[in-house]
Amino acid sequence: MKTYVLAEANMPLLREEREIPTAGPGEEIVKVIACGVCHSDIHVADGHFGGPLPLVLGHEVVGEHPELGRVLVYAPWGCRKDDCRQCNAGLEMICANSHEAGVVDDGGYSEYMRVPSRDYLVPIGDLDPVTTAPLACGGLTAFRAVKRTLPHLNVPGAKALIIGAGGLGQFAVQFIKKLANVELTVLDMADDKMAAAKELGADHAVKELPAGVKYDAIIDFVGANPTMQAAAGAVNRQGILVVVGLAGGRLEFGVGVIPSEAVITTSIWGSLEEMKELLEFVKTQGVAHLVETMPLDDAQEALDRLRRGEIRGRVVLTVAE
């Protein structure tokens, strides 16, 4: 089979011909149809985190299973040990001993992929494989983050802010407008992404936060020092700031430093049950995210374009039949 491998950090992917993997006890093999290209792939490729190399990137995968048909692969695989509190609560994505497809284990920049359990294969029915693939991370991560803000938006005149209108931010715009009665502002520096946010339902798209406005919920999909500091200054008393982005920002914290009783938290990926919930949400309410396709052979170019900020929404690698 054809596969694209990260052999060394900060180096181009290498094309390799490998044997189709075989399934061990409890494992499943899927034929990859589509694989989303995520900003996390860049972090892995740059050596910021991830497992030992060589590694096949890709964790937003729709594949074909011989019995289940087309499936979306849940990619964060927990240890599932009896004494793991997170796994027992269904929160495998924050298990301390988790191993993620495309981050620790080989992922979907390939024609076939090994998955450790059938539990992680969720049939997608009639959904389009290309537009469904990004739901495995981009959609799921945004979905969980938005859900965590909802208790703070159950107030008259609630205001929400999304920082970063890339792939995840564009998902979040739609989720939050469908799930809450809220005035939504999106902050981004790119004109095309601001336009996309408005097209998808944002009430305001700005490059600079208006002075004095406070937001009951803020989701930061960038996570850099400037965005986190701006968010901490704009969150309302008893509001919530959810940091999702991986840009390495830090905040000073303490009584009197942030607004009284504001919640500052992170949000990581989403649970398997949330992914199933998300698929049902998409089937019933729809999500109009922006997707561009590229063939698997262009995996490196897709990463390079994403790094340069040239992707308006999400790019998905497709595997020829």
mmCIF file of C-alpha atoms in Angstrom:
data_model
loop_
_atom_site.group_PDB
_atom_site.id
_atom_site.type_symbol
_atom_site.label_atom_id
_atom_site.label_comp_id
_atom_site.label_asym_id
_atom_site.label_seq_id
_atom_site.Cartn_x
_atom_site.Cartn_y
_atom_site.Cartn_z
ATOM 1 C CA MET A 1 0.000 0.000 0.000
ATOM 2 C CA LYS A 2 1.003 3.618 -0.505
ATOM 3 C CA THR A 3 1.698 5.644 2.623
ATOM 4 C CA TYR A 4 3.313 8.963 3.530
ATOM 5 C CA VAL A 5 5.661 8.826 6.486
ATOM 6 C CA LEU A 6 7.224 11.399 8.791
ATOM 7 C CA ALA A 7 10.701 9.907 9.214
ATOM 8 C CA GLU A 8 12.315 12.946 10.834
ATOM 9 C CA ALA A 9 10.912 16.110 12.409
ATOM 10 C CA ASN A 10 11.063 19.249 10.265
ATOM 11 C CA MET A 11 11.677 17.193 7.143
ATOM 12 C CA PRO A 12 9.320 16.454 4.215
ATOM 13 C CA LEU A 13 7.122 13.374 4.316
ATOM 14 C CA LEU A 14 8.474 10.320 2.527
ATOM 15 C CA ARG A 15 6.392 8.119 0.253
ATOM 16 C CA GLU A 16 6.736 4.450 1.154
ATOM 17 C CA GLU A 17 5.264 1.228 -0.189
ATOM 18 C CA ARG A 18 4.256 -0.990 2.733
ATOM 19 C CA GLU A 19 2.370 -4.211 3.211
ATOM 20 C CA ILE A 20 -1.305 -3.789 4.058
ATOM 21 C CA PRO A 21 -1.478 -4.151 7.863
ATOM 22 C CA THR A 22 -3.012 -7.252 9.376
ATOM 23 C CA ALA A 23 -5.327 -7.177 12.350
ATOM 24 C CA GLY A 24 -4.187 -8.540 15.677
ATOM 25 C CA PRO A 25 -6.553 -9.653 18.467
ATOM 26 C CA GLY A 26 -9.447 -7.199 18.713
ATOM 27 C CA GLU A 27 -8.037 -4.944 15.999
ATOM 28 C CA GLU A 28 -9.668 -3.779 12.778
ATOM 29 C CA ILE A 29 -8.314 -2.688 9.396
ATOM 30 C CA VAL A 30 -10.019 0.061 7.408
ATOM 31 C CA LYS A 31 -9.382 1.180 3.863
ATOM 32 C CA VAL A 32 -8.877 4.931 4.021
ATOM 33 C CA ILE A 33 -11.253 7.001 1.881
ATOM 34 C CA ALA A 34 -10.546 10.494 3.194
ATOM 35 C CA CYS A 35 -8.231 12.027 5.799
ATOM 36 C CA GLY A 36 -8.399 15.592 7.059
ATOM 37 C CA VAL A 37 -5.246 17.661 7.458
ATOM 38 C CA CYS A 38 -5.202 19.272 10.901
ATOM 39 C CA HIS A 39 -2.996 21.943 12.485
ATOM 40 C CA SER A 40 -2.008 19.289 15.015
ATOM 41 C CA ASP A 41 -0.348 17.433 12.131
ATOM 42 C CA ILE A 42 1.973 20.414 11.738
ATOM 43 C CA HIS A 43 2.842 20.354 15.443
ATOM 44 C CA VAL A 44 3.715 16.660 15.147
ATOM 45 C CA ALA A 45 5.692 17.218 11.940
ATOM 46 C CA ASP A 46 7.637 20.000 13.681
ATOM 47 C CA GLY A 47 8.509 17.730 16.600
ATOM 48 C CA HIS A 48 6.504 19.634 19.210
ATOM 49 C CA PHE A 49 4.756 16.488 20.398
ATOM 50 C CA GLY A 50 3.933 12.992 19.253
ATOM 51 C CA GLY A 51 5.300 9.506 19.433
ATOM 52 C CA PRO A 52 8.504 7.979 18.146
ATOM 53 C CA LEU A 53 9.350 8.294 14.466
ATOM 54 C CA PRO A 54 8.802 7.101 11.788
ATOM 55 C CA LEU A 55 5.106 7.907 11.983
ATOM 56 C CA VAL A 56 2.181 8.129 9.583
ATOM 57 C CA LEU A 57 0.256 11.332 10.313
ATOM 58 C CA GLY A 58 -3.494 11.803 10.065
ATOM 59 C CA HIS A 59 -6.239 11.487 12.674
ATOM 60 C CA GLU A 60 -9.361 12.703 10.820
ATOM 61 C CA VAL A 61 -10.208 9.523 8.946
ATOM 62 C CA VAL A 62 -13.188 8.107 7.126
ATOM 63 C CA GLY A 63 -12.571 4.557 5.994
ATOM 64 C CA GLU A 64 -14.323 1.557 4.508
ATOM 65 C CA HIS A 65 -14.860 -1.438 6.803
ATOM 66 C CA PRO A 66 -15.888 -4.780 5.253
ATOM 67 C CA GLU A 67 -18.819 -5.238 7.632
ATOM 68 C CA LEU A 68 -19.688 -1.774 8.940
ATOM 69 C CA GLY A 69 -19.358 0.090 5.660
ATOM 70 C CA ARG A 70 -18.119 3.653 5.757
ATOM 71 C CA VAL A 71 -16.984 4.677 9.214
ATOM 72 C CA LEU A 72 -15.541 7.685 10.994
ATOM 73 C CA VAL A 73 -12.541 6.654 13.100
ATOM 74 C CA TYR A 74 -12.395 7.864 16.687
ATOM 75 C CA ALA A 75 -8.701 8.612 16.979
ATOM 76 C CA PRO A 76 -7.763 9.133 20.677
ATOM 77 C CA TRP A 77 -7.399 5.624 22.083
ATOM 78 C CA GLY A 78 -7.253 5.342 25.870
ATOM 79 C CA CYS A 79 -5.561 2.647 27.935
ATOM 80 C CA ARG A 80 -8.954 1.259 29.030
ATOM 81 C CA LYS A 81 -7.478 -0.161 32.222
ATOM 82 C CA ASP A 82 -9.825 -0.912 35.093
ATOM 83 C CA ASP A 83 -8.217 1.711 37.321
ATOM 84 C CA CYS A 84 -8.183 4.544 34.757
ATOM 85 C CA ARG A 85 -10.669 7.161 35.923
ATOM 86 C CA GLN A 86 -10.750 8.964 32.574
ATOM 87 C CA CYS A 87 -11.316 5.840 30.476
ATOM 88 C CA ASN A 88 -13.975 4.579 32.862
ATOM 89 C CA ALA A 89 -15.754 7.920 32.425
ATOM 90 C CA GLY A 90 -15.554 7.639 28.644
ATOM 91 C CA LEU A 91 -12.943 10.407 28.409
ATOM 92 C CA GLU A 92 -10.257 8.483 26.553
ATOM 93 C CA MET A 93 -8.905 11.651 24.945
ATOM 94 C CA ILE A 94 -7.516 12.808 28.306
ATOM 95 C CA CYS A 95 -6.279 9.421 29.495
ATOM 96 C CA ALA A 96 -2.703 9.837 30.711
ATOM 97 C CA ASN A 97 -1.678 6.735 28.762
ATOM 98 C CA SER A 98 -3.652 7.350 25.589
ATOM 99 C CA HIS A 99 -2.158 6.729 22.155
ATOM 100 C CA GLU A 100 -3.617 8.708 19.300
ATOM 101 C CA ALA A 101 -3.787 7.837 15.626
ATOM 102 C CA GLY A 102 -1.433 10.029 13.640
ATOM 103 C CA VAL A 103 0.233 11.309 16.803
ATOM 104 C CA VAL A 104 1.560 8.203 18.547
ATOM 105 C CA ASP A 105 0.277 5.375 16.310
ATOM 106 C CA ASP A 106 0.181 5.358 12.514
ATOM 107 C CA GLY A 107 -2.740 7.288 11.091
ATOM 108 C CA GLY A 108 -4.549 8.023 7.860
ATOM 109 C CA TYR A 109 -2.000 9.460 5.418
ATOM 110 C CA SER A 110 -2.127 6.002 3.911
ATOM 111 C CA GLU A 111 -4.307 3.646 1.906
ATOM 112 C CA TYR A 112 -5.043 1.409 4.906
ATOM 113 C CA MET A 113 -5.029 1.921 8.665
ATOM 114 C CA ARG A 114 -5.039 -0.314 11.742
ATOM 115 C CA VAL A 115 -7.508 0.540 14.542
ATOM 116 C CA PRO A 116 -7.234 -1.162 17.961
ATOM 117 C CA SER A 117 -10.958 -1.827 18.472
ATOM 118 C CA ARG A 118 -14.205 -1.928 16.523
ATOM 119 C CA ASP A 119 -15.568 0.387 19.216
ATOM 120 C CA TYR A 120 -13.677 3.243 17.547
ATOM 121 C CA LEU A 121 -15.447 2.815 14.188
ATOM 122 C CA VAL A 122 -18.679 4.815 13.927
ATOM 123 C CA PRO A 123 -20.798 4.255 10.776
ATOM 124 C CA ILE A 124 -21.568 7.478 8.934
ATOM 125 C CA GLY A 125 -24.526 6.277 6.880
ATOM 126 C CA ASP A 126 -25.253 8.556 3.936
ATOM 127 C CA LEU A 127 -22.935 11.364 5.026
ATOM 128 C CA ASP A 128 -20.294 12.455 2.522
ATOM 129 C CA PRO A 129 -16.923 10.919 3.496
ATOM 130 C CA VAL A 130 -14.961 14.020 2.468
ATOM 131 C CA THR A 131 -16.967 16.491 4.521
ATOM 132 C CA THR A 132 -17.318 14.026 7.399
ATOM 133 C CA ALA A 133 -13.599 13.304 7.876
ATOM 134 C CA PRO A 134 -12.808 16.665 9.573
ATOM 135 C CA LEU A 135 -15.498 15.974 12.163
ATOM 136 C CA ALA A 136 -13.181 13.440 13.843
ATOM 137 C CA CYS A 137 -11.017 16.204 15.298
ATOM 138 C CA GLY A 138 -11.841 19.680 14.011
ATOM 139 C CA GLY A 139 -15.565 19.228 14.399
ATOM 140 C CA LEU A 140 -15.399 17.174 17.576
ATOM 141 C CA THR A 141 -12.975 19.506 19.327
ATOM 142 C CA ALA A 142 -15.118 22.526 18.516
ATOM 143 C CA PHE A 143 -18.296 20.675 19.516
ATOM 144 C CA ARG A 144 -16.991 19.789 22.968
ATOM 145 C CA ALA A 145 -15.626 23.288 23.555
ATOM 146 C CA VAL A 146 -18.923 24.898 22.594
ATOM 147 C CA LYS A 147 -20.922 22.514 24.797
ATOM 148 C CA ARG A 148 -18.784 23.514 27.775
ATOM 149 C CA THR A 149 -19.730 27.168 27.311
ATOM 150 C CA LEU A 150 -23.498 26.637 27.116
ATOM 151 C CA PRO A 151 -24.274 26.914 30.868
ATOM 152 C CA HIS A 152 -22.672 30.375 30.799
ATOM 153 C CA LEU A 153 -24.790 31.516 27.857
ATOM 154 C CA ASN A 154 -28.158 30.850 29.467
ATOM 155 C CA VAL A 155 -28.557 34.528 30.378
ATOM 156 C CA PRO A 156 -30.468 37.354 28.655
ATOM 157 C CA GLY A 157 -28.367 39.203 26.119
ATOM 158 C CA ALA A 158 -25.529 36.681 26.268
ATOM 159 C CA LYS A 159 -22.429 37.497 24.249
ATOM 160 C CA ALA A 160 -19.864 34.991 23.002
ATOM 161 C CA LEU A 161 -16.473 35.414 21.357
ATOM 162 C CA ILE A 162 -14.567 32.972 19.162
ATOM 163 C CA ILE A 163 -10.884 33.706 18.590
ATOM 164 C CA GLY A 164 -9.570 32.158 15.382
ATOM 165 C CA ALA A 165 -11.792 31.559 12.351
ATOM 166 C CA GLY A 166 -9.877 28.671 10.803
ATOM 167 C CA GLY A 167 -11.279 25.173 10.461
ATOM 168 C CA LEU A 168 -12.196 24.709 14.139
ATOM 169 C CA GLY A 169 -13.489 28.229 14.565
ATOM 170 C CA GLN A 170 -15.769 27.831 11.558
ATOM 171 C CA PHE A 171 -17.270 24.699 13.097
ATOM 172 C CA ALA A 172 -17.720 26.497 16.416
ATOM 173 C CA VAL A 173 -19.547 29.428 14.813
ATOM 174 C CA GLN A 174 -22.260 27.097 13.577
ATOM 175 C CA PHE A 175 -22.497 24.984 16.717
ATOM 176 C CA ILE A 176 -22.827 27.945 19.046
ATOM 177 C CA LYS A 177 -25.422 29.707 16.877
ATOM 178 C CA LYS A 178 -27.506 26.520 16.647
ATOM 179 C CA LEU A 179 -27.227 25.655 20.352
ATOM 180 C CA ALA A 180 -27.516 29.049 22.052
ATOM 181 C CA ASN A 181 -29.362 32.343 21.672
ATOM 182 C CA VAL A 182 -26.254 34.471 21.619
ATOM 183 C CA GLU A 183 -24.661 37.491 19.980
ATOM 184 C CA LEU A 184 -21.490 36.063 18.477
ATOM 185 C CA THR A 185 -18.285 37.916 17.636
ATOM 186 C CA VAL A 186 -15.360 36.292 15.827
ATOM 187 C CA LEU A 187 -11.828 37.671 16.059
ATOM 188 C CA ASP A 188 -9.355 36.928 13.277
ATOM 189 C CA MET A 189 -6.741 38.832 11.293
ATOM 190 C CA ALA A 190 -7.406 37.244 7.890
ATOM 191 C CA ASP A 191 -10.035 38.872 5.695
ATOM 192 C CA ASP A 192 -11.055 35.608 4.023
ATOM 193 C CA LYS A 193 -11.573 33.840 7.349
ATOM 194 C CA MET A 194 -13.542 36.791 8.719
ATOM 195 C CA ALA A 195 -15.752 36.614 5.640
ATOM 196 C CA ALA A 196 -16.204 32.869 6.124
ATOM 197 C CA ALA A 197 -17.228 33.403 9.753
ATOM 198 C CA LYS A 198 -19.893 35.905 8.703
ATOM 199 C CA GLU A 199 -21.137 33.546 5.980
ATOM 200 C CA LEU A 200 -21.486 30.774 8.578
ATOM 201 C CA GLY A 201 -23.527 32.871 11.004
ATOM 202 C CA ALA A 202 -21.302 35.132 13.104
ATOM 203 C CA ASP A 203 -22.928 38.440 13.994
ATOM 204 C CA HIS A 204 -19.629 40.332 13.967
ATOM 205 C CA ALA A 205 -16.163 39.608 12.559
ATOM 206 C CA VAL A 206 -13.391 41.896 13.803
ATOM 207 C CA LYS A 207 -9.627 42.239 13.802
ATOM 208 C CA GLU A 208 -9.581 44.033 17.158
ATOM 209 C CA LEU A 209 -11.865 43.642 20.149
ATOM 210 C CA PRO A 210 -14.144 46.587 20.860
ATOM 211 C CA ALA A 211 -13.163 48.439 24.027
ATOM 212 C CA GLY A 212 -15.164 47.711 27.142
ATOM 213 C CA VAL A 213 -17.233 44.825 25.781
ATOM 214 C CA LYS A 214 -17.391 41.735 28.003
ATOM 215 C CA TYR A 215 -18.233 38.242 26.830
ATOM 216 C CA ASP A 216 -19.993 35.525 28.802
ATOM 217 C CA ALA A 217 -18.119 32.811 26.909
ATOM 218 C CA ILE A 218 -14.874 32.938 24.947
ATOM 219 C CA ILE A 219 -13.254 30.097 23.020
ATOM 220 C CA ASP A 220 -9.649 30.675 21.964
ATOM 221 C CA PHE A 221 -8.678 28.426 19.070
ATOM 222 C CA VAL A 222 -5.230 30.044 18.832
ATOM 223 C CA GLY A 223 -3.889 29.860 22.384
ATOM 224 C CA ALA A 224 -1.001 32.316 21.959
ATOM 225 C CA ASN A 225 0.020 34.842 24.612
ATOM 226 C CA PRO A 226 -1.682 37.797 22.868
ATOM 227 C CA THR A 227 -4.969 35.984 22.265
ATOM 228 C CA MET A 228 -5.147 34.500 25.749
ATOM 229 C CA GLN A 229 -4.354 37.829 27.376
ATOM 230 C CA ALA A 230 -6.970 39.582 25.259
ATOM 231 C CA ALA A 231 -9.498 36.890 26.150
ATOM 232 C CA ALA A 232 -8.753 37.095 29.877
ATOM 233 C CA GLY A 233 -9.323 40.832 29.729
ATOM 234 C CA ALA A 234 -12.604 40.455 27.828
ATOM 235 C CA VAL A 235 -14.275 37.603 29.732
ATOM 236 C CA ASN A 236 -17.201 38.638 31.885
ATOM 237 C CA ARG A 237 -17.537 38.063 35.610
ATOM 238 C CA GLN A 238 -18.687 34.470 36.088
ATOM 239 C CA GLY A 239 -18.045 33.891 32.417
ATOM 240 C CA ILE A 240 -15.879 31.177 30.908
ATOM 241 C CA LEU A 241 -12.711 31.197 28.805
ATOM 242 C CA VAL A 242 -11.991 27.906 27.032
ATOM 243 C CA VAL A 243 -8.495 27.596 25.551
ATOM 244 C CA VAL A 244 -8.213 25.077 22.716
ATOM 245 C CA GLY A 245 -5.304 26.357 20.619
ATOM 246 C CA LEU A 246 -1.833 24.885 20.955
ATOM 247 C CA ALA A 247 0.268 28.025 20.436
ATOM 248 C CA GLY A 248 1.792 27.805 23.925
ATOM 249 C CA GLY A 249 0.368 30.924 25.574
ATOM 250 C CA ARG A 250 0.374 31.506 29.330
ATOM 251 C CA LEU A 251 -1.782 33.578 31.676
ATOM 252 C CA GLU A 252 -1.167 35.205 35.017
ATOM 253 C CA PHE A 253 -3.831 33.936 37.385
ATOM 254 C CA GLY A 254 -5.160 34.974 40.746
ATOM 255 C CA VAL A 255 -7.884 36.848 42.629
ATOM 256 C CA GLY A 256 -8.140 40.317 41.169
ATOM 257 C CA VAL A 257 -6.129 39.333 38.094
ATOM 258 C CA ILE A 258 -9.063 37.870 36.188
ATOM 259 C CA PRO A 259 -12.729 38.910 36.515
ATOM 260 C CA SER A 260 -14.443 37.610 39.633
ATOM 261 C CA GLU A 261 -15.326 33.913 39.498
ATOM 262 C CA ALA A 262 -14.596 33.605 35.792
ATOM 263 C CA VAL A 263 -13.716 30.058 34.757
ATOM 264 C CA ILE A 264 -10.456 29.566 32.867
ATOM 265 C CA THR A 265 -10.114 26.082 31.395
ATOM 266 C CA THR A 266 -8.780 24.029 28.518
ATOM 267 C CA SER A 267 -10.746 21.684 26.293
ATOM 268 C CA ILE A 268 -9.202 18.635 24.657
ATOM 269 C CA TRP A 269 -10.672 16.835 21.632
ATOM 270 C CA GLY A 270 -13.951 15.067 22.568
ATOM 271 C CA SER A 271 -15.262 11.739 23.795
ATOM 272 C CA LEU A 272 -16.415 8.799 21.700
ATOM 273 C CA GLU A 273 -20.004 9.426 22.809
ATOM 274 C CA GLU A 274 -19.671 13.085 21.845
ATOM 275 C CA MET A 275 -18.504 12.037 18.398
ATOM 276 C CA LYS A 276 -21.609 9.896 18.001
ATOM 277 C CA GLU A 277 -23.703 12.826 19.242
ATOM 278 C CA LEU A 278 -21.962 15.117 16.765
ATOM 279 C CA LEU A 279 -22.718 12.809 13.840
ATOM 280 C CA GLU A 280 -26.400 12.777 14.782
ATOM 281 C CA PHE A 281 -26.312 16.563 15.128
ATOM 282 C CA VAL A 282 -24.853 16.879 11.625
ATOM 283 C CA LYS A 283 -27.401 14.465 10.176
ATOM 284 C CA THR A 284 -30.344 16.376 11.663
ATOM 285 C CA GLN A 285 -29.155 19.993 11.605
ATOM 286 C CA GLY A 286 -26.353 20.050 9.086
ATOM 287 C CA VAL A 287 -22.973 21.753 9.171
ATOM 288 C CA ALA A 288 -21.801 23.780 6.171
ATOM 289 C CA HIS A 289 -18.063 23.795 6.656
ATOM 290 C CA LEU A 290 -15.632 24.672 3.902
ATOM 291 C CA VAL A 291 -13.646 21.724 2.543
ATOM 292 C CA GLU A 292 -11.016 21.532 -0.191
ATOM 293 C CA THR A 293 -9.816 18.148 -1.445
ATOM 294 C CA MET A 294 -6.297 17.154 -2.452
ATOM 295 C CA PRO A 295 -5.036 13.680 -3.430
ATOM 296 C CA LEU A 296 -3.026 11.652 -0.936
ATOM 297 C CA ASP A 297 0.054 12.180 -3.105
ATOM 298 C CA ASP A 298 -0.137 15.899 -2.250
ATOM 299 C CA ALA A 299 0.051 15.327 1.516
ATOM 300 C CA GLN A 300 3.215 17.394 1.921
ATOM 301 C CA GLU A 301 1.823 20.254 -0.153
ATOM 302 C CA ALA A 302 -1.342 20.210 1.968
ATOM 303 C CA LEU A 303 0.751 20.573 5.126
ATOM 304 C CA ASP A 304 2.793 23.369 3.558
ATOM 305 C CA ARG A 305 -0.289 25.290 2.463
ATOM 306 C CA LEU A 306 -1.852 24.923 5.904
ATOM 307 C CA ARG A 307 1.361 26.174 7.496
ATOM 308 C CA ARG A 308 1.321 29.217 5.186
ATOM 309 C CA GLY A 309 -2.277 30.017 6.139
ATOM 310 C CA GLU A 310 -3.606 29.369 2.644
ATOM 311 C CA ILE A 311 -6.452 27.041 3.650
ATOM 312 C CA ARG A 312 -9.713 28.901 4.186
ATOM 313 C CA GLY A 313 -11.496 26.033 5.908
ATOM 314 C CA ARG A 314 -10.283 22.433 5.936
ATOM 315 C CA VAL A 315 -8.283 20.392 3.438
ATOM 316 C CA VAL A 316 -8.998 16.684 3.067
ATOM 317 C CA LEU A 317 -6.723 14.128 1.434
ATOM 318 C CA THR A 318 -8.584 11.630 -0.727
ATOM 319 C CA VAL A 319 -7.444 8.128 -1.585
ATOM 320 C CA ALA A 320 -8.163 6.814 -5.083
ATOM 321 C CA GLU A 321 -10.369 3.745 -5.236
#
